[in-house]
Every structure is written in C-alpha cells, then in structure tokens.
Amino acid sequence: MTRAGIAAARMSTAHLAEIVPQVDDAQWELPSACEGWRVIDVMAHLAALASEAVDPPPPDPSLPRNRERYHDLRVDERRGLSHADVLAEWRLSTPRQLDLLEAAQEPPAAGEPVEVPGLGTYPRHLLANTMAFNVFCHLRNDMLAPDGPLPFALPEPTDGEVAPAVEFMLAGLPQMQGPELAATVTRPLVLDLTGPGATTVTVLPADGPDGRLTLAPGADAPTRVRSTALDFIAWATTRTPWRDHCRITGDASAATPFLDRLDII
C-alpha cells in the first residue's frame, strides 16, 4: 500500500486546507478533542511534524523519550506564536513534507528501515502512511464535530483515506507498547475491521526474543473483536472507549485485557 499512503496523506491534507480558511480566531482557541490542546495547538503539532520532516533536528538526549510528551513539548514551543504564524509554518513545510514522502516511495530508499523515536522502526515508504494517519485522525477526531468543536463538514471518509491510516496503526501496534501490550495476549485473537479501510488480522502472542506481538493477515482464532475501521482509529488511540464500538465473539476474557491496554499514538 505504498502509493496509497502518499495519496491518502495528500487527500487528508487537502481536506484540512479546505477547513483552515473557515476557522475564525475564536474557534482556533477552542479546546480540541485532543486533551490539553486547543484547535490551534493541533495545527502547531502538524506544523512541527512537517518542519521536522523537512529539516530534521539534531539528536538531543535531553528531550522526552515518551513520544506523547515529546509532541507536547513541540506544541508548547509554539504557544507564544500568533495563529497566523502557526498556519504559515504549516503551509510552508507541509507541501515539502509531502514531496519528500513521495520521493521516498522509490526503491531502494523505500525499503530502508527508519526509526521513529518512541514509535518503532518502519520501512521508509510507510512514513507516508504515518502522515496520512496523523492528519486524518487529528482533523476528523480532534478538530471537527461531533467530537471536536469545529462545525464544518467534509465528505464521508473513503477507503483510500482510511486504509493507509489503519495500515500504519497495525504496523505500530506491536512496537509502540512492546512487552506491556504483549503481556495481555496469551491466546490468538482476531481484529475484524469493517467498512472503509476494512481488514482482518490475527494478533498472535509474542514468542520471539524481542517479546513483541505479531500480526498475521486473515482470521485464525475463535475470539474476534469487530468494529469499523473508522471507529478503530478513534478507540485504538483511546479517544473513545473501545466498549462503545467493539463487539466480541468467542472468549471475551482473551480480548478484554488487550483492548483495555491498547493505546496507539
């Protein structure tokens, strides 16, 4: 899904670009659905990600190792900026970020492993899916109603937008929480995601030296967790409770600890 990732990143970015001119100064200051961040802080986060992709900062061991705290730090650095300055940074760096991600789709660079501190290691081409996930999730879940404060509408999400975001989430699932999450899976269980972005994978208990879960395509376990792929983006990032979206068939005790612990960043 290499090319699909960059297409999805461009599509969600275009949707965000449609929304930005509609937001007034008061709305930028409203609390978003991302705890602790105003709507303008969500834009500052996306601007920071884009700027760091274009001009990576040198390693700094004093920075937080926890990825969420790192994002908070980068947002805090921009809290003194005007709305116009935050949006100018986003507008300047985002097109260059997209061009870099598109260039990274070509071999041999596409297959190079890239470590994303706090999130794991991914083939370079999959970084486009990371952007697709970030923009889609923050726009649809944190900024726009019904969960966010902005009363603007977009077309219903398509498979082309949702599937690449879910692909990144599933690639990150075994890595982001490591043994902490692996300890909750003692028997295989199936994630059955429906609707746009539909996919089915079996989560297998860790059995390798790295202590991580593994995911296999298809359904190969009697216990199933079913939700829409669109809802998965919300509940697997703990924006909404999984119990509001998931139906478990089979042995619920095999799935509940995993679902309670899962938190994709």
mmCIF file of C-alpha atoms in Angstrom:
data_model
loop_
_atom_site.group_PDB
_atom_site.id
_atom_site.type_symbol
_atom_site.label_atom_id
_atom_site.label_comp_id
_atom_site.label_asym_id
_atom_site.label_seq_id
_atom_site.Cartn_x
_atom_site.Cartn_y
_atom_site.Cartn_z
ATOM 1 C CA MET A 1 0.000 0.000 0.000
ATOM 2 C CA THR A 2 2.991 2.289 -0.589
ATOM 3 C CA ARG A 3 1.411 4.549 -3.182
ATOM 4 C CA ALA A 4 -1.886 4.528 -1.322
ATOM 5 C CA GLY A 5 -0.167 6.062 1.695
ATOM 6 C CA ILE A 6 1.037 9.160 -0.113
ATOM 7 C CA ALA A 7 -2.311 9.536 -1.893
ATOM 8 C CA ALA A 8 -4.106 9.388 1.461
ATOM 9 C CA ALA A 9 -1.721 11.905 3.014
ATOM 10 C CA ARG A 10 -2.363 14.313 0.155
ATOM 11 C CA MET A 11 -6.119 13.776 0.343
ATOM 12 C CA SER A 12 -6.408 14.440 4.074
ATOM 13 C CA THR A 13 -4.075 17.428 3.789
ATOM 14 C CA ALA A 14 -6.291 18.852 1.038
ATOM 15 C CA HIS A 15 -9.337 18.408 3.292
ATOM 16 C CA LEU A 16 -7.554 20.226 6.105
ATOM 17 C CA ALA A 17 -6.599 23.015 3.716
ATOM 18 C CA GLU A 18 -10.306 23.426 2.906
ATOM 19 C CA ILE A 19 -11.179 23.773 6.596
ATOM 20 C CA VAL A 20 -8.423 26.169 7.679
ATOM 21 C CA PRO A 21 -9.790 29.331 5.956
ATOM 22 C CA GLN A 22 -13.202 28.748 7.561
ATOM 23 C CA VAL A 23 -11.879 28.880 11.127
ATOM 24 C CA ASP A 24 -12.025 32.250 12.904
ATOM 25 C CA ASP A 25 -9.762 33.491 15.691
ATOM 26 C CA ALA A 26 -12.175 32.468 18.451
ATOM 27 C CA GLN A 27 -12.529 28.952 17.054
ATOM 28 C CA TRP A 28 -8.753 28.459 16.915
ATOM 29 C CA GLU A 29 -8.733 28.990 20.690
ATOM 30 C CA LEU A 30 -11.411 26.371 21.433
ATOM 31 C CA PRO A 31 -10.378 23.166 23.222
ATOM 32 C CA SER A 32 -9.910 20.358 20.731
ATOM 33 C CA ALA A 33 -10.814 16.744 21.473
ATOM 34 C CA CYS A 34 -7.084 16.101 21.984
ATOM 35 C CA GLU A 35 -6.737 16.630 25.731
ATOM 36 C CA GLY A 36 -4.795 19.749 26.647
ATOM 37 C CA TRP A 37 -4.602 21.124 23.124
ATOM 38 C CA ARG A 38 -6.575 23.949 21.574
ATOM 39 C CA VAL A 39 -7.523 23.683 17.915
ATOM 40 C CA ILE A 40 -4.551 25.891 17.017
ATOM 41 C CA ASP A 41 -2.311 23.556 19.037
ATOM 42 C CA VAL A 42 -3.358 20.661 16.816
ATOM 43 C CA MET A 43 -2.215 22.732 13.850
ATOM 44 C CA ALA A 44 1.021 23.544 15.680
ATOM 45 C CA HIS A 45 1.586 19.813 16.154
ATOM 46 C CA LEU A 46 1.092 19.113 12.448
ATOM 47 C CA ALA A 47 3.322 22.066 11.577
ATOM 48 C CA ALA A 48 6.036 20.758 13.906
ATOM 49 C CA LEU A 49 5.875 17.285 12.365
ATOM 50 C CA ALA A 50 6.145 18.769 8.872
ATOM 51 C CA SER A 51 9.052 21.063 9.784
ATOM 52 C CA GLU A 52 10.984 18.228 11.430
ATOM 53 C CA ALA A 53 10.434 16.016 8.376
ATOM 54 C CA VAL A 54 11.837 18.728 6.107
ATOM 55 C CA ASP A 55 14.685 19.823 8.390
ATOM 56 C CA PRO A 56 15.355 17.091 10.980
ATOM 57 C CA PRO A 57 16.760 18.466 14.244
ATOM 58 C CA PRO A 58 19.994 17.015 15.618
ATOM 59 C CA PRO A 59 19.652 14.291 18.243
ATOM 60 C CA ASP A 60 19.104 15.693 21.727
ATOM 61 C CA PRO A 61 19.215 13.198 24.607
ATOM 62 C CA SER A 62 17.571 15.722 26.926
ATOM 63 C CA LEU A 63 14.271 15.534 25.025
ATOM 64 C CA PRO A 64 11.454 13.356 26.381
ATOM 65 C CA ARG A 65 11.667 9.719 25.318
ATOM 66 C CA ASN A 66 7.906 9.353 25.648
ATOM 67 C CA ARG A 67 6.505 10.297 22.249
ATOM 68 C CA GLU A 68 3.379 11.999 23.587
ATOM 69 C CA ARG A 69 5.432 14.176 25.949
ATOM 70 C CA TYR A 70 7.752 14.998 23.040
ATOM 71 C CA HIS A 71 4.779 16.178 20.985
ATOM 72 C CA ASP A 72 3.563 18.252 23.931
ATOM 73 C CA LEU A 73 6.987 19.900 24.133
ATOM 74 C CA ARG A 74 6.980 20.862 20.457
ATOM 75 C CA VAL A 75 3.462 22.282 20.793
ATOM 76 C CA ASP A 76 4.440 24.208 23.929
ATOM 77 C CA GLU A 77 7.325 25.788 21.993
ATOM 78 C CA ARG A 78 4.756 27.304 19.635
ATOM 79 C CA ARG A 79 2.176 28.511 22.152
ATOM 80 C CA GLY A 80 3.501 32.061 22.016
ATOM 81 C CA LEU A 81 3.075 32.290 18.252
ATOM 82 C CA SER A 82 0.132 34.000 16.615
ATOM 83 C CA HIS A 83 -2.440 31.937 14.760
ATOM 84 C CA ALA A 84 -1.080 33.365 11.520
ATOM 85 C CA ASP A 85 2.473 32.290 12.363
ATOM 86 C CA VAL A 86 1.431 28.722 13.210
ATOM 87 C CA LEU A 87 -0.546 28.448 9.993
ATOM 88 C CA ALA A 88 2.321 29.952 7.990
ATOM 89 C CA GLU A 89 4.685 27.261 9.282
ATOM 90 C CA TRP A 90 2.174 24.544 8.400
ATOM 91 C CA ARG A 91 1.623 25.977 4.910
ATOM 92 C CA LEU A 92 5.363 26.303 4.263
ATOM 93 C CA SER A 93 6.517 22.883 5.468
ATOM 94 C CA THR A 94 3.615 20.600 4.580
ATOM 95 C CA PRO A 95 3.996 20.640 0.761
ATOM 96 C CA ARG A 96 7.724 19.940 1.157
ATOM 97 C CA GLN A 97 6.960 17.104 3.576
ATOM 98 C CA LEU A 98 4.579 15.557 1.049
ATOM 99 C CA ASP A 99 7.167 15.833 -1.738
ATOM 100 C CA LEU A 100 9.817 14.153 0.435
ATOM 101 C CA LEU A 101 7.434 11.345 1.322
ATOM 102 C CA GLU A 102 6.598 10.835 -2.343
ATOM 103 C CA ALA A 103 10.280 10.658 -3.259
ATOM 104 C CA ALA A 104 10.698 8.016 -0.545
ATOM 105 C CA GLN A 105 8.347 5.671 -2.396
ATOM 106 C CA GLU A 106 11.049 4.728 -4.904
ATOM 107 C CA PRO A 107 13.471 1.827 -4.369
ATOM 108 C CA PRO A 108 15.968 1.312 -2.928
ATOM 109 C CA ALA A 109 15.206 4.021 -0.366
ATOM 110 C CA ALA A 110 11.594 2.852 0.032
ATOM 111 C CA GLY A 111 12.611 -0.265 1.931
ATOM 112 C CA GLU A 112 15.190 1.313 4.243
ATOM 113 C CA PRO A 113 14.332 0.944 7.937
ATOM 114 C CA VAL A 114 13.696 4.250 9.700
ATOM 115 C CA GLU A 115 13.475 4.563 13.476
ATOM 116 C CA VAL A 116 10.792 6.922 14.709
ATOM 117 C CA PRO A 117 11.797 7.624 18.330
ATOM 118 C CA GLY A 118 9.204 6.289 20.732
ATOM 119 C CA LEU A 119 7.129 4.676 17.995
ATOM 120 C CA GLY A 120 9.264 1.927 16.462
ATOM 121 C CA THR A 121 11.010 1.204 13.172
ATOM 122 C CA TYR A 122 9.275 1.259 9.785
ATOM 123 C CA PRO A 123 10.216 0.943 6.115
ATOM 124 C CA ARG A 124 10.741 4.434 4.765
ATOM 125 C CA HIS A 125 7.802 4.224 2.367
ATOM 126 C CA LEU A 126 5.425 3.687 5.299
ATOM 127 C CA LEU A 127 6.184 7.145 6.696
ATOM 128 C CA ALA A 128 3.634 8.417 4.178
ATOM 129 C CA ASN A 129 1.038 6.313 5.983
ATOM 130 C CA THR A 130 2.166 7.889 9.238
ATOM 131 C CA MET A 131 1.320 11.323 7.874
ATOM 132 C CA ALA A 132 -1.953 10.011 6.439
ATOM 133 C CA PHE A 133 -2.873 8.733 9.901
ATOM 134 C CA ASN A 134 -1.840 11.901 11.734
ATOM 135 C CA VAL A 135 -3.696 14.353 9.525
ATOM 136 C CA PHE A 136 -6.806 12.190 9.158
ATOM 137 C CA CYS A 137 -7.056 11.403 12.867
ATOM 138 C CA HIS A 138 -6.441 14.929 14.143
ATOM 139 C CA LEU A 139 -8.749 16.524 11.603
ATOM 140 C CA ARG A 140 -11.635 14.084 11.805
ATOM 141 C CA ASN A 141 -11.464 13.212 15.507
ATOM 142 C CA ASP A 142 -9.946 16.214 17.298
ATOM 143 C CA MET A 143 -10.923 19.266 15.282
ATOM 144 C CA LEU A 144 -14.234 18.579 13.573
ATOM 145 C CA ALA A 145 -17.597 17.919 15.202
ATOM 146 C CA PRO A 146 -19.071 15.785 16.650
ATOM 147 C CA ASP A 147 -16.047 15.089 18.865
ATOM 148 C CA GLY A 148 -14.156 18.287 18.083
ATOM 149 C CA PRO A 149 -15.515 21.843 18.264
ATOM 150 C CA LEU A 150 -15.476 22.924 14.614
ATOM 151 C CA PRO A 151 -18.905 22.804 12.931
ATOM 152 C CA PHE A 152 -17.690 22.160 9.390
ATOM 153 C CA ALA A 153 -18.485 19.186 7.177
ATOM 154 C CA LEU A 154 -16.325 17.042 4.936
ATOM 155 C CA PRO A 155 -17.283 14.177 2.609
ATOM 156 C CA GLU A 156 -17.612 10.776 4.248
ATOM 157 C CA PRO A 157 -14.210 9.086 4.623
ATOM 158 C CA THR A 158 -13.250 6.753 1.809
ATOM 159 C CA ASP A 159 -11.328 3.508 1.754
ATOM 160 C CA GLY A 160 -8.448 5.412 0.185
ATOM 161 C CA GLU A 161 -8.191 7.653 3.251
ATOM 162 C CA VAL A 162 -8.860 5.122 5.986
ATOM 163 C CA ALA A 163 -6.944 2.026 4.833
ATOM 164 C CA PRO A 164 -3.451 3.622 4.818
ATOM 165 C CA ALA A 165 -4.035 5.105 8.274
ATOM 166 C CA VAL A 166 -5.077 1.702 9.608
ATOM 167 C CA GLU A 167 -2.080 0.071 7.937
ATOM 168 C CA PHE A 168 0.260 2.335 9.892
ATOM 169 C CA MET A 169 -1.622 1.674 13.135
ATOM 170 C CA LEU A 170 -1.316 -2.081 12.689
ATOM 171 C CA ALA A 171 2.389 -1.747 11.859
ATOM 172 C CA GLY A 172 2.866 0.242 15.049
ATOM 173 C CA LEU A 173 0.688 -1.907 17.283
ATOM 174 C CA PRO A 174 3.392 -4.460 18.235
ATOM 175 C CA GLN A 175 6.064 -1.770 18.658
ATOM 176 C CA MET A 176 4.621 1.209 20.497
ATOM 177 C CA GLN A 177 3.841 -0.555 23.783
ATOM 178 C CA GLY A 178 6.109 -3.577 23.412
ATOM 179 C CA PRO A 179 6.069 -6.098 26.290
ATOM 180 C CA GLU A 180 3.444 -4.067 28.145
ATOM 181 C CA LEU A 181 0.871 -4.850 25.476
ATOM 182 C CA ALA A 182 2.285 -8.280 24.646
ATOM 183 C CA ALA A 183 1.631 -9.434 28.205
ATOM 184 C CA THR A 184 -2.120 -9.025 27.628
ATOM 185 C CA VAL A 185 -2.269 -11.542 24.749
ATOM 186 C CA THR A 186 -1.937 -15.175 25.812
ATOM 187 C CA ARG A 187 -4.119 -16.630 23.061
ATOM 188 C CA PRO A 188 -4.581 -15.519 19.440
ATOM 189 C CA LEU A 189 -7.397 -13.103 18.762
ATOM 190 C CA VAL A 190 -8.806 -11.605 15.598
ATOM 191 C CA LEU A 191 -9.279 -7.939 14.793
ATOM 192 C CA ASP A 192 -12.047 -7.750 12.207
ATOM 193 C CA LEU A 193 -12.331 -4.188 10.877
ATOM 194 C CA THR A 194 -15.198 -3.381 8.536
ATOM 195 C CA GLY A 195 -16.341 -0.583 6.243
ATOM 196 C CA PRO A 196 -13.909 1.817 4.538
ATOM 197 C CA GLY A 197 -10.397 0.607 5.330
ATOM 198 C CA ALA A 198 -11.632 -2.919 6.095
ATOM 199 C CA THR A 199 -9.045 -5.509 7.023
ATOM 200 C CA THR A 200 -8.797 -8.624 9.170
ATOM 201 C CA VAL A 201 -5.715 -9.653 11.127
ATOM 202 C CA THR A 202 -4.915 -12.165 13.842
ATOM 203 C CA VAL A 203 -2.951 -10.899 16.829
ATOM 204 C CA LEU A 204 -0.568 -13.654 17.934
ATOM 205 C CA PRO A 205 1.121 -13.971 21.344
ATOM 206 C CA ALA A 206 4.762 -12.953 21.499
ATOM 207 C CA ASP A 207 7.159 -15.849 21.020
ATOM 208 C CA GLY A 208 10.354 -14.221 19.758
ATOM 209 C CA PRO A 209 13.356 -12.725 21.554
ATOM 210 C CA ASP A 210 12.012 -9.176 21.209
ATOM 211 C CA GLY A 211 8.933 -10.014 23.260
ATOM 212 C CA ARG A 212 6.578 -8.397 20.763
ATOM 213 C CA LEU A 213 3.221 -9.427 19.453
ATOM 214 C CA THR A 214 2.969 -10.396 15.808
ATOM 215 C CA LEU A 215 0.121 -9.822 13.391
ATOM 216 C CA ALA A 216 -0.874 -12.235 10.636
ATOM 217 C CA PRO A 217 -3.339 -11.470 7.831
ATOM 218 C CA GLY A 218 -6.720 -13.159 7.978
ATOM 219 C CA ALA A 219 -8.751 -14.732 10.763
ATOM 220 C CA ASP A 220 -7.150 -17.646 12.591
ATOM 221 C CA ALA A 221 -8.657 -17.659 16.107
ATOM 222 C CA PRO A 222 -12.094 -18.279 17.632
ATOM 223 C CA THR A 223 -12.128 -14.980 19.551
ATOM 224 C CA ARG A 224 -12.969 -11.985 17.386
ATOM 225 C CA VAL A 225 -13.121 -8.252 18.005
ATOM 226 C CA ARG A 226 -15.229 -6.500 15.391
ATOM 227 C CA SER A 227 -15.630 -2.784 14.766
ATOM 228 C CA THR A 228 -15.494 -0.477 11.790
ATOM 229 C CA ALA A 229 -12.023 0.555 10.676
ATOM 230 C CA LEU A 230 -13.089 4.178 11.086
ATOM 231 C CA ASP A 231 -14.030 3.577 14.722
ATOM 232 C CA PHE A 232 -10.765 1.676 15.222
ATOM 233 C CA ILE A 233 -8.874 4.904 14.550
ATOM 234 C CA ALA A 234 -10.753 6.517 17.436
ATOM 235 C CA TRP A 235 -10.838 3.750 20.037
ATOM 236 C CA ALA A 236 -7.390 2.254 19.408
ATOM 237 C CA THR A 237 -5.929 5.721 20.108
ATOM 238 C CA THR A 238 -8.061 5.885 23.294
ATOM 239 C CA ARG A 239 -10.009 8.869 22.045
ATOM 240 C CA THR A 240 -13.224 6.956 22.706
ATOM 241 C CA PRO A 241 -13.875 3.819 24.810
ATOM 242 C CA TRP A 242 -13.486 0.586 22.881
ATOM 243 C CA ARG A 243 -16.631 -0.754 24.535
ATOM 244 C CA ASP A 244 -18.669 1.833 22.633
ATOM 245 C CA HIS A 245 -17.556 0.401 19.277
ATOM 246 C CA CYS A 246 -16.461 -3.227 19.561
ATOM 247 C CA ARG A 247 -18.362 -6.499 19.533
ATOM 248 C CA ILE A 248 -16.504 -9.507 20.912
ATOM 249 C CA THR A 249 -17.421 -13.015 19.873
ATOM 250 C CA GLY A 250 -15.810 -16.060 21.441
ATOM 251 C CA ASP A 251 -13.965 -15.772 24.748
ATOM 252 C CA ALA A 252 -14.173 -12.149 25.886
ATOM 253 C CA SER A 253 -11.541 -12.793 28.570
ATOM 254 C CA ALA A 254 -8.991 -13.399 25.800
ATOM 255 C CA ALA A 255 -9.622 -9.977 24.258
ATOM 256 C CA THR A 256 -10.539 -7.629 27.098
ATOM 257 C CA PRO A 257 -7.053 -7.162 28.643
ATOM 258 C CA PHE A 258 -5.623 -6.375 25.193
ATOM 259 C CA LEU A 259 -8.370 -3.874 24.425
ATOM 260 C CA ASP A 260 -8.020 -2.213 27.825
ATOM 261 C CA ARG A 261 -4.279 -1.717 27.313
ATOM 262 C CA LEU A 262 -4.060 -0.808 23.613
ATOM 263 C CA ASP A 263 -3.067 2.818 23.012
ATOM 264 C CA ILE A 264 -1.671 3.645 19.576
ATOM 265 C CA ILE A 265 -0.018 7.060 19.442
#
